[in-house]
Amino acid sequence: MDALTLHRLHFAFTVTFHYLFPQLTMGLALLILILKTIALRTGDERYNQATRFWTKIFAVNFAMGVVTGIPMEFQFGTNWSRFSRMTGGVIGQTLAMEGVFSFFLESSFLGALLFGEKRLGPKAHWAAAFLVCAGSWLSGFFIIATNAWMQHPTGYQLGTNGEIQLASIWGLLLNPWLVWQYLHNMTGAVVTGSFAMASLGAFYLLTRKHEDYGRMFLRVGVIAGTASTILMIFPTGDNQGKNIAFHQPPTLAAMEGLFHTEEGAPLAIMGQPDMEKLRLDNPIEVPRALSFLTYRHWKAEVRGLDAFARELWPDNVPLLYFSYHIMVGLGTIFIALMAAASFYLWRGTLYGARWLLWTIMLAVPFPYIATTAGWMTAEMGRQPWLVYGLLRTGAGASAQVSAGNALFTLIGFMGMYTVLGILFLFLIYLEIEAGPAEH
């Protein structure tokens, strides 16, 4: 295995493991604010207890996100030094703003949220919850702004030595790709947080522990989950798909398994890409649906992979295709599950529907799988570019770091992150066993 492949695997492993934590913190930040708002408006102490409980889970998750996120910053210099040298004048702006403006805001007021309730009073404590949420979501904005620029570069100019320089900070922060990618990502974080909260509520009801809080967690999680799963499809997912269609058409063709340009192109629900015969085997398709979803016209022409030079195709078409379809398939299941739970909640029978409680409880890993598949779709879809249309992936890797060095550190990271993962699960287990009534 060559050095470039190992550099890519190393960063893919690091960022995938890291993002297991921020997606929950960003989703929980909003849900904690909702719980705190209900507590302030109603004076019901149970919601304050619930806020304390979820804030402790948030804090453990936040700490793990920090520990696993810091090595990613160093990898820009160790594994991707040429990328850093070429693009540092642009992405350094958003990464610095994420650290200075949002990370410190979130971490500072998390301390107030955890330890300052008695000193601050109800309204100031609510303000701390609001600022933690604002810091968390602002952090997500700056990180997504960095990625959005790599997907669709704006606000830049080329220097005399070919380096990419920042020409307009507003061009960077108002990137048209950024709006829908950010909203789609943050809605996905709320889906993860909602499923986590609803799943724990279902667990408490099934085990007959902390049942008052189980009903509360289930109710809040299902309502938030229903809204966020729908928003994931429309308008955020729909408009992010349009971004890809207009700015990365080879990516759209690969995601959909569309090898040949067609008028009235079908939407592939299932199938297996055959890269030798350049076709989709055993397809289950909805006629003309892809044309309509992309261009709002049933007979619109959608360019297939045959319309582009082979060197512009994504590096791994089958993996991109399957990642995209896993994301969409799970998203559809999430809508169905939350719609059923909302119906049972409306009828007043959710808390006693054990089959549905079991389903919700066991569903908690799947938002993580869907989010990982979504990020795989975004990142593999951009290949073979690090910065789309400007910098090829092979030109961004560190030339002096050998394959052996990359493999050695990758194995080391896998071992270290395994230990961190076990520690995280143990700490969360202790919190769940103690329950919200103890906080």
CSV table of C-alpha atoms in Angstrom, one decimal:
chain,number,residue,atom,x,y,z
A,1,MET,CA,0.0,0.0,0.0
A,2,ASP,CA,1.5,3.4,-1.0
A,3,ALA,CA,2.0,6.4,1.2
A,4,LEU,CA,-0.8,8.4,-0.3
A,5,THR,CA,-3.4,5.7,0.3
A,6,LEU,CA,-2.2,5.3,3.9
A,7,HIS,CA,-2.4,9.1,4.5
A,8,ARG,CA,-6.0,9.0,3.2
A,9,LEU,CA,-6.9,6.1,5.4
A,10,HIS,CA,-5.2,7.7,8.4
A,11,PHE,CA,-7.2,10.9,8.1
A,12,ALA,CA,-10.4,9.0,7.3
A,13,PHE,CA,-10.1,6.9,10.4
A,14,THR,CA,-9.2,9.9,12.6
A,15,VAL,CA,-12.0,12.2,11.4
A,16,THR,CA,-14.6,9.4,11.3
A,17,PHE,CA,-13.9,8.4,14.9
A,18,HIS,CA,-13.8,12.1,16.0
A,19,TYR,CA,-17.1,13.0,14.5
A,20,LEU,CA,-18.9,10.4,16.5
A,21,PHE,CA,-18.7,12.9,19.3
A,22,PRO,CA,-19.4,16.4,17.9
A,23,GLN,CA,-22.6,15.3,16.2
A,24,LEU,CA,-24.0,14.3,19.6
A,25,THR,CA,-22.8,17.5,21.3
A,26,MET,CA,-24.3,19.7,18.6
A,27,GLY,CA,-27.6,17.8,18.7
A,28,LEU,CA,-27.8,17.7,22.5
A,29,ALA,CA,-26.9,21.4,22.9
A,30,LEU,CA,-30.2,22.3,21.3
A,31,LEU,CA,-32.2,19.7,23.2
A,32,ILE,CA,-30.6,20.8,26.5
A,33,LEU,CA,-31.6,24.3,25.7
A,34,ILE,CA,-35.2,23.1,25.0
A,35,LEU,CA,-35.3,21.3,28.4
A,36,LYS,CA,-33.9,24.3,30.2
A,37,THR,CA,-36.4,26.6,28.5
A,38,ILE,CA,-39.3,24.4,29.6
A,39,ALA,CA,-38.0,24.4,33.1
A,40,LEU,CA,-37.8,28.2,33.1
A,41,ARG,CA,-41.3,28.6,31.7
A,42,THR,CA,-43.0,26.0,33.8
A,43,GLY,CA,-41.0,26.0,37.0
A,44,ASP,CA,-41.1,22.1,36.9
A,45,GLU,CA,-37.9,21.0,38.7
A,46,ARG,CA,-37.9,17.7,36.8
A,47,TYR,CA,-36.8,19.6,33.7
A,48,ASN,CA,-33.9,21.1,35.6
A,49,GLN,CA,-33.0,17.6,36.8
A,50,ALA,CA,-33.1,16.4,33.2
A,51,THR,CA,-30.9,19.3,32.1
A,52,ARG,CA,-28.3,18.5,34.7
A,53,PHE,CA,-28.3,14.8,33.6
A,54,TRP,CA,-27.9,15.5,29.9
A,55,THR,CA,-25.3,18.3,30.5
A,56,LYS,CA,-23.1,15.7,32.2
A,57,ILE,CA,-23.4,13.4,29.2
A,58,PHE,CA,-22.8,16.4,27.0
A,59,ALA,CA,-19.6,17.2,29.0
A,60,VAL,CA,-18.2,13.6,28.7
A,61,ASN,CA,-19.0,13.7,25.0
A,62,PHE,CA,-17.5,17.2,24.6
A,63,ALA,CA,-14.2,16.1,26.3
A,64,MET,CA,-13.9,13.1,24.0
A,65,GLY,CA,-14.5,15.3,21.0
A,66,VAL,CA,-11.7,17.6,22.0
A,67,VAL,CA,-9.2,14.8,22.7
A,68,THR,CA,-9.9,13.1,19.4
A,69,GLY,CA,-10.1,16.3,17.4
A,70,ILE,CA,-6.7,17.8,18.3
A,71,PRO,CA,-4.7,15.2,16.4
A,72,MET,CA,-6.6,16.1,13.2
A,73,GLU,CA,-5.1,19.6,13.3
A,74,PHE,CA,-1.6,18.1,13.5
A,75,GLN,CA,-2.3,15.8,10.6
A,76,PHE,CA,-2.6,18.9,8.3
A,77,GLY,CA,1.1,19.5,9.0
A,78,THR,CA,2.3,15.9,9.2
A,79,ASN,CA,0.4,14.0,6.6
A,80,TRP,CA,-0.9,16.8,4.4
A,81,SER,CA,1.9,19.5,4.6
A,82,ARG,CA,1.7,20.5,0.9
A,83,PHE,CA,-2.1,20.9,1.2
A,84,SER,CA,-1.5,23.1,4.3
A,85,ARG,CA,1.1,25.2,2.5
A,86,MET,CA,-1.1,25.7,-0.6
A,87,THR,CA,-4.3,26.5,1.2
A,88,GLY,CA,-3.4,27.7,4.7
A,89,GLY,CA,-4.1,31.3,3.8
A,90,VAL,CA,-7.7,30.4,3.3
A,91,ILE,CA,-8.6,27.5,5.6
A,92,GLY,CA,-6.5,28.9,8.4
A,93,GLN,CA,-9.0,31.7,8.7
A,94,THR,CA,-12.0,29.5,9.4
A,95,LEU,CA,-10.1,27.0,11.6
A,96,ALA,CA,-8.7,29.9,13.7
A,97,MET,CA,-12.2,31.4,14.0
A,98,GLU,CA,-13.6,28.1,15.1
A,99,GLY,CA,-11.0,27.9,17.9
A,100,VAL,CA,-11.1,31.5,19.1
A,101,PHE,CA,-14.7,32.4,18.6
A,102,SER,CA,-16.7,29.2,19.1
A,103,PHE,CA,-14.7,26.6,21.0
A,104,PHE,CA,-13.8,29.0,23.8
A,105,LEU,CA,-17.4,30.3,24.0
A,106,GLU,CA,-18.7,26.7,24.2
A,107,SER,CA,-16.2,25.5,26.7
A,108,SER,CA,-16.3,28.5,29.0
A,109,PHE,CA,-20.1,28.5,29.4
A,110,LEU,CA,-20.2,24.7,29.7
A,111,GLY,CA,-18.4,25.2,33.0
A,112,ALA,CA,-21.0,27.7,34.1
A,113,LEU,CA,-23.8,25.3,32.9
A,114,LEU,CA,-22.2,22.5,34.9
A,115,PHE,CA,-21.2,24.2,38.1
A,116,GLY,CA,-22.8,27.6,38.3
A,117,GLU,CA,-26.6,26.9,38.6
A,118,LYS,CA,-26.9,28.0,42.3
A,119,ARG,CA,-24.8,31.1,41.8
A,120,LEU,CA,-26.3,32.2,38.5
A,121,GLY,CA,-30.0,31.8,39.1
A,122,PRO,CA,-32.6,30.4,36.7
A,123,LYS,CA,-32.4,33.1,34.0
A,124,ALA,CA,-28.6,33.4,33.9
A,125,HIS,CA,-28.3,29.6,33.9
A,126,TRP,CA,-30.7,29.5,30.9
A,127,ALA,CA,-28.4,32.1,29.2
A,128,ALA,CA,-25.4,29.7,29.9
A,129,ALA,CA,-27.3,26.9,28.1
A,130,PHE,CA,-28.1,29.2,25.2
A,131,LEU,CA,-24.4,30.3,24.9
A,132,VAL,CA,-23.2,26.7,25.0
A,133,CYS,CA,-25.7,25.9,22.2
A,134,ALA,CA,-24.6,29.0,20.2
A,135,GLY,CA,-20.9,28.1,20.6
A,136,SER,CA,-21.5,24.5,19.6
A,137,TRP,CA,-23.4,25.5,16.5
A,138,LEU,CA,-21.0,28.3,15.6
A,139,SER,CA,-18.2,25.7,15.8
A,140,GLY,CA,-20.0,23.6,13.4
A,141,PHE,CA,-20.5,26.6,11.1
A,142,PHE,CA,-16.7,27.4,10.8
A,143,ILE,CA,-15.8,23.7,10.3
A,144,ILE,CA,-18.4,23.3,7.6
A,145,ALA,CA,-17.3,26.6,6.0
A,146,THR,CA,-13.8,25.0,5.7
A,147,ASN,CA,-15.2,21.9,4.1
A,148,ALA,CA,-17.6,23.8,1.9
A,149,TRP,CA,-14.7,25.8,0.5
A,150,MET,CA,-12.9,22.6,-0.4
A,151,GLN,CA,-16.1,21.4,-2.1
A,152,HIS,CA,-16.8,24.7,-4.0
A,153,PRO,CA,-13.9,27.2,-3.6
A,154,THR,CA,-14.9,30.9,-3.5
A,155,GLY,CA,-13.3,34.1,-2.4
A,156,TYR,CA,-9.8,33.1,-3.4
A,157,GLN,CA,-7.0,34.2,-5.7
A,158,LEU,CA,-3.8,32.5,-6.9
A,159,GLY,CA,-0.5,33.8,-5.7
A,160,THR,CA,2.7,34.2,-7.8
A,161,ASN,CA,3.9,30.8,-6.7
A,162,GLY,CA,0.6,29.1,-7.3
A,163,GLU,CA,-0.5,29.2,-3.7
A,164,ILE,CA,-4.2,29.8,-3.0
A,165,GLN,CA,-4.8,33.1,-1.2
A,166,LEU,CA,-7.8,34.6,0.5
A,167,ALA,CA,-9.3,37.4,-1.6
A,168,SER,CA,-12.5,38.0,0.3
A,169,ILE,CA,-13.5,36.8,3.8
A,170,TRP,CA,-17.1,37.3,2.9
A,171,GLY,CA,-16.7,35.2,-0.2
A,172,LEU,CA,-15.4,32.5,2.0
A,173,LEU,CA,-18.2,32.8,4.7
A,174,LEU,CA,-21.0,33.4,2.2
A,175,ASN,CA,-20.1,30.5,0.0
A,176,PRO,CA,-23.4,29.3,-1.6
A,177,TRP,CA,-22.4,25.7,-1.0
A,178,LEU,CA,-22.1,26.4,2.7
A,179,VAL,CA,-25.7,27.3,3.5
A,180,TRP,CA,-27.3,24.0,2.7
A,181,GLN,CA,-24.4,21.8,3.7
A,182,TYR,CA,-24.4,23.5,7.2
A,183,LEU,CA,-28.1,23.2,7.7
A,184,HIS,CA,-28.1,19.6,6.5
A,185,ASN,CA,-25.2,18.7,8.8
A,186,MET,CA,-26.7,20.4,11.8
A,187,THR,CA,-30.1,18.8,11.2
A,188,GLY,CA,-28.3,15.5,11.2
A,189,ALA,CA,-26.8,16.3,14.5
A,190,VAL,CA,-30.2,17.0,15.9
A,191,VAL,CA,-31.4,13.6,14.6
A,192,THR,CA,-28.5,11.9,16.4
A,193,GLY,CA,-29.3,13.8,19.6
A,194,SER,CA,-33.0,13.1,19.4
A,195,PHE,CA,-32.5,9.4,18.8
A,196,ALA,CA,-30.1,9.2,21.8
A,197,MET,CA,-32.6,11.0,24.1
A,198,ALA,CA,-35.6,8.9,22.8
A,199,SER,CA,-33.6,5.7,23.0
A,200,LEU,CA,-32.6,6.3,26.6
A,201,GLY,CA,-36.2,7.2,27.5
A,202,ALA,CA,-37.3,3.9,25.9
A,203,PHE,CA,-34.7,2.0,27.9
A,204,TYR,CA,-35.9,3.5,31.2
A,205,LEU,CA,-39.5,2.6,30.4
A,206,LEU,CA,-38.6,-0.9,29.4
A,207,THR,CA,-36.5,-1.5,32.5
A,208,ARG,CA,-39.0,0.4,34.8
A,209,LYS,CA,-36.3,2.8,36.1
A,210,HIS,CA,-36.8,6.5,36.3
A,211,GLU,CA,-40.0,6.2,34.4
A,212,ASP,CA,-41.1,9.8,34.8
A,213,TYR,CA,-37.9,10.9,33.1
A,214,GLY,CA,-38.2,8.0,30.6
A,215,ARG,CA,-41.5,9.5,29.4
A,216,MET,CA,-40.0,13.0,29.3
A,217,PHE,CA,-36.9,11.9,27.3
A,218,LEU,CA,-39.0,9.8,24.9
A,219,ARG,CA,-41.5,12.7,24.3
A,220,VAL,CA,-38.9,15.3,23.7
A,221,GLY,CA,-36.8,13.0,21.6
A,222,VAL,CA,-39.6,11.8,19.4
A,223,ILE,CA,-41.0,15.4,18.7
A,224,ALA,CA,-37.5,16.7,17.9
A,225,GLY,CA,-36.7,13.6,15.9
A,226,THR,CA,-39.8,13.8,13.8
A,227,ALA,CA,-39.1,17.4,12.8
A,228,SER,CA,-35.4,16.9,12.2
A,229,THR,CA,-35.8,13.7,10.1
A,230,ILE,CA,-38.2,15.4,7.8
A,231,LEU,CA,-35.9,18.5,7.5
A,232,MET,CA,-33.1,16.2,6.6
A,233,ILE,CA,-34.9,15.2,3.4
A,234,PHE,CA,-36.5,18.5,2.6
A,235,PRO,CA,-35.4,21.2,2.2
A,236,THR,CA,-31.8,20.6,3.4
A,237,GLY,CA,-31.1,17.3,1.6
A,238,ASP,CA,-32.9,18.4,-1.5
A,239,ASN,CA,-30.9,21.6,-1.8
A,240,GLN,CA,-27.6,20.0,-1.0
A,241,GLY,CA,-28.3,17.6,-3.8
A,242,LYS,CA,-28.8,20.6,-6.1
A,243,ASN,CA,-25.4,21.9,-5.0
A,244,ILE,CA,-23.9,18.6,-6.2
A,245,ALA,CA,-25.8,18.5,-9.4
A,246,PHE,CA,-24.8,22.0,-10.5
A,247,HIS,CA,-21.2,22.2,-9.1
A,248,GLN,CA,-20.0,18.5,-9.1
A,249,PRO,CA,-22.0,16.7,-11.8
A,250,PRO,CA,-19.6,13.7,-12.0
A,251,THR,CA,-20.3,13.2,-8.3
A,252,LEU,CA,-24.0,13.2,-8.8
A,253,ALA,CA,-23.7,10.6,-11.6
A,254,ALA,CA,-21.6,8.3,-9.5
A,255,MET,CA,-23.9,8.7,-6.4
A,256,GLU,CA,-26.9,7.7,-8.5
A,257,GLY,CA,-25.1,5.0,-10.5
A,258,LEU,CA,-25.9,6.8,-13.7
A,259,PHE,CA,-23.3,5.7,-16.2
A,260,HIS,CA,-24.9,7.0,-19.3
A,261,THR,CA,-26.5,10.4,-20.0
A,262,GLU,CA,-30.3,10.2,-20.2
A,263,GLU,CA,-33.3,12.4,-20.7
A,264,GLY,CA,-35.9,11.5,-18.1
A,265,ALA,CA,-33.2,9.8,-16.0
A,266,PRO,CA,-34.6,7.2,-13.5
A,267,LEU,CA,-33.8,7.3,-9.7
A,268,ALA,CA,-32.1,4.1,-8.6
A,269,ILE,CA,-33.5,2.8,-5.4
A,270,MET,CA,-31.3,-0.3,-5.5
A,271,GLY,CA,-28.7,-1.9,-7.7
A,272,GLN,CA,-25.0,-2.8,-7.9
A,273,PRO,CA,-22.5,-0.7,-10.0
A,274,ASP,CA,-20.6,-2.9,-12.5
A,275,MET,CA,-17.4,-1.0,-13.3
A,276,GLU,CA,-16.3,-3.4,-16.1
A,277,LYS,CA,-19.5,-3.1,-18.1
A,278,LEU,CA,-20.3,0.4,-16.8
A,279,ARG,CA,-23.9,-0.3,-15.9
A,280,LEU,CA,-26.1,-0.8,-12.8
A,281,ASP,CA,-26.9,-4.5,-12.2
A,282,ASN,CA,-30.3,-5.6,-10.9
A,283,PRO,CA,-31.7,-2.0,-10.7
A,284,ILE,CA,-34.9,-1.1,-9.0
A,285,GLU,CA,-35.7,2.3,-10.4
A,286,VAL,CA,-38.3,5.0,-10.3
A,287,PRO,CA,-38.7,6.2,-13.9
A,288,ARG,CA,-37.7,9.9,-14.6
A,289,ALA,CA,-37.6,10.7,-10.9
A,290,LEU,CA,-33.9,11.7,-10.9
A,291,SER,CA,-34.6,14.3,-13.7
A,292,PHE,CA,-37.5,15.7,-11.7
A,293,LEU,CA,-35.7,15.8,-8.4
A,294,THR,CA,-32.6,17.5,-9.9
A,295,TYR,CA,-34.1,19.9,-12.4
A,296,ARG,CA,-37.8,19.9,-11.6
A,297,HIS,CA,-38.6,18.6,-15.1
A,298,TRP,CA,-39.6,15.0,-15.8
A,299,LYS,CA,-37.7,14.9,-19.2
A,300,ALA,CA,-34.6,16.9,-18.2
A,301,GLU,CA,-31.3,15.6,-19.3
A,302,VAL,CA,-29.0,14.3,-16.5
A,303,ARG,CA,-25.4,13.8,-17.5
A,304,GLY,CA,-24.0,10.4,-16.7
A,305,LEU,CA,-20.4,9.4,-16.1
A,306,ASP,CA,-19.9,9.0,-19.8
A,307,ALA,CA,-20.1,12.8,-20.2
A,308,PHE,CA,-16.9,13.3,-18.3
A,309,ALA,CA,-13.3,12.3,-18.7
A,310,ARG,CA,-12.3,9.3,-16.7
A,311,GLU,CA,-9.8,11.2,-14.6
A,312,LEU,CA,-12.7,13.4,-13.3
A,313,TRP,CA,-14.7,10.5,-12.0
A,314,PRO,CA,-14.7,9.9,-8.2
A,315,ASP,CA,-11.9,7.4,-7.3
A,316,ASN,CA,-14.2,4.7,-5.9
A,317,VAL,CA,-17.6,4.9,-7.7
A,318,PRO,CA,-19.1,1.7,-6.0
A,319,LEU,CA,-18.2,2.8,-2.5
A,320,LEU,CA,-19.6,6.3,-3.1
A,321,TYR,CA,-22.8,4.8,-4.6
A,322,PHE,CA,-23.4,2.5,-1.6
A,323,SER,CA,-22.5,5.1,1.0
A,324,TYR,CA,-25.0,7.5,-0.5
A,325,HIS,CA,-27.8,4.9,-0.7
A,326,ILE,CA,-27.1,3.7,2.9
A,327,MET,CA,-27.5,7.4,4.0
A,328,VAL,CA,-30.7,7.9,2.1
A,329,GLY,CA,-32.1,4.5,3.0
A,330,LEU,CA,-31.5,5.0,6.7
A,331,GLY,CA,-32.9,8.5,6.5
A,332,THR,CA,-36.1,7.1,5.0
A,333,ILE,CA,-36.4,4.5,7.8
A,334,PHE,CA,-35.9,7.3,10.4
A,335,ILE,CA,-38.8,9.2,9.1
A,336,ALA,CA,-41.0,6.2,9.2
A,337,LEU,CA,-40.0,5.2,12.7
A,338,MET,CA,-40.4,8.7,14.1
A,339,ALA,CA,-43.7,9.2,12.3
A,340,ALA,CA,-45.0,5.9,13.9
A,341,ALA,CA,-43.7,7.1,17.3
A,342,SER,CA,-45.4,10.5,16.9
A,343,PHE,CA,-48.7,8.8,16.0
A,344,TYR,CA,-48.6,6.6,19.1
A,345,LEU,CA,-47.6,9.6,21.2
A,346,TRP,CA,-50.5,11.6,19.9
A,347,ARG,CA,-52.8,8.7,20.7
A,348,GLY,CA,-51.4,8.3,24.2
A,349,THR,CA,-50.2,4.7,23.7
A,350,LEU,CA,-46.5,5.2,23.0
A,351,TYR,CA,-45.3,4.5,26.5
A,352,GLY,CA,-47.0,1.1,26.6
A,353,ALA,CA,-46.1,0.0,23.1
A,354,ARG,CA,-43.2,-2.3,24.0
A,355,TRP,CA,-42.4,-3.3,20.4
A,356,LEU,CA,-42.0,0.3,19.4
A,357,LEU,CA,-40.0,1.1,22.6
A,358,TRP,CA,-37.6,-1.8,21.7
A,359,THR,CA,-37.3,-0.5,18.2
A,360,ILE,CA,-36.5,3.0,19.3
A,361,MET,CA,-34.0,1.8,21.9
A,362,LEU,CA,-32.1,-0.4,19.4
A,363,ALA,CA,-32.1,2.2,16.7
A,364,VAL,CA,-29.6,4.5,18.5
A,365,PRO,CA,-26.5,3.4,16.5
A,366,PHE,CA,-28.1,4.0,13.1
A,367,PRO,CA,-27.9,7.8,13.0
A,368,TYR,CA,-24.2,7.5,13.6
A,369,ILE,CA,-24.0,5.0,10.6
A,370,ALA,CA,-26.1,7.4,8.5
A,371,THR,CA,-24.0,10.4,9.3
A,372,THR,CA,-20.8,8.5,8.6
A,373,ALA,CA,-22.2,7.3,5.3
A,374,GLY,CA,-23.2,10.9,4.5
A,375,TRP,CA,-19.7,12.3,5.2
A,376,MET,CA,-18.2,9.4,3.1
A,377,THR,CA,-20.5,10.5,0.3
A,378,ALA,CA,-19.3,14.1,0.6
A,379,GLU,CA,-15.6,13.4,0.8
A,380,MET,CA,-15.4,10.6,-1.7
A,381,GLY,CA,-17.6,12.6,-4.0
A,382,ARG,CA,-15.1,15.4,-4.0
A,383,GLN,CA,-12.2,13.0,-5.1
A,384,PRO,CA,-9.9,13.1,-6.9
A,385,TRP,CA,-9.6,16.7,-5.6
A,386,LEU,CA,-8.7,18.0,-2.2
A,387,VAL,CA,-9.9,21.4,-3.3
A,388,TYR,CA,-12.4,20.8,-6.1
A,389,GLY,CA,-11.0,21.9,-9.4
A,390,LEU,CA,-7.8,23.5,-7.9
A,391,LEU,CA,-5.7,20.9,-6.0
A,392,ARG,CA,-5.6,17.2,-6.7
A,393,THR,CA,-5.4,14.8,-3.7
A,394,GLY,CA,-2.0,13.4,-4.7
A,395,ALA,CA,-0.5,16.9,-4.8
A,396,GLY,CA,-1.5,17.7,-1.2
A,397,ALA,CA,0.1,14.8,0.7
A,398,SER,CA,3.4,15.2,2.5
A,399,ALA,CA,6.2,14.0,0.3
A,400,GLN,CA,8.7,13.2,3.1
A,401,VAL,CA,6.4,10.9,5.2
A,402,SER,CA,6.9,7.3,4.2
A,403,ALA,CA,4.3,4.6,4.0
A,404,GLY,CA,5.9,2.8,6.9
A,405,ASN,CA,5.6,5.9,9.1
A,406,ALA,CA,2.0,6.4,8.1
A,407,LEU,CA,1.1,2.8,8.8
A,408,PHE,CA,2.9,2.8,12.2
A,409,THR,CA,1.0,5.9,13.4
A,410,LEU,CA,-2.3,4.6,12.0
A,411,ILE,CA,-2.0,1.4,14.0
A,412,GLY,CA,-1.1,3.5,17.1
A,413,PHE,CA,-4.1,5.7,16.7
A,414,MET,CA,-6.4,2.7,16.3
A,415,GLY,CA,-5.2,1.3,19.6
A,416,MET,CA,-5.4,4.6,21.4
A,417,TYR,CA,-8.9,5.4,20.1
A,418,THR,CA,-10.1,1.9,21.0
A,419,VAL,CA,-9.1,2.6,24.6
A,420,LEU,CA,-10.8,6.0,24.5
A,421,GLY,CA,-13.9,4.5,23.0
A,422,ILE,CA,-14.1,1.9,25.9
A,423,LEU,CA,-13.5,4.7,28.4
A,424,PHE,CA,-16.3,6.8,26.9
A,425,LEU,CA,-18.8,3.9,27.0
A,426,PHE,CA,-17.9,3.2,30.6
A,427,LEU,CA,-18.4,6.8,31.7
A,428,ILE,CA,-21.7,7.0,29.8
A,429,TYR,CA,-22.8,3.7,31.4
A,430,LEU,CA,-22.1,5.2,34.9
A,431,GLU,CA,-24.3,8.2,34.1
A,432,ILE,CA,-27.1,6.1,32.7
A,433,GLU,CA,-27.1,3.8,35.7
A,434,ALA,CA,-27.1,6.7,38.2
A,435,GLY,CA,-30.0,8.2,36.3
A,436,PRO,CA,-31.4,11.8,36.2
A,437,ALA,CA,-32.9,11.6,39.7
A,438,GLU,CA,-29.4,11.5,41.2
A,439,HIS,CA,-28.2,14.7,39.6
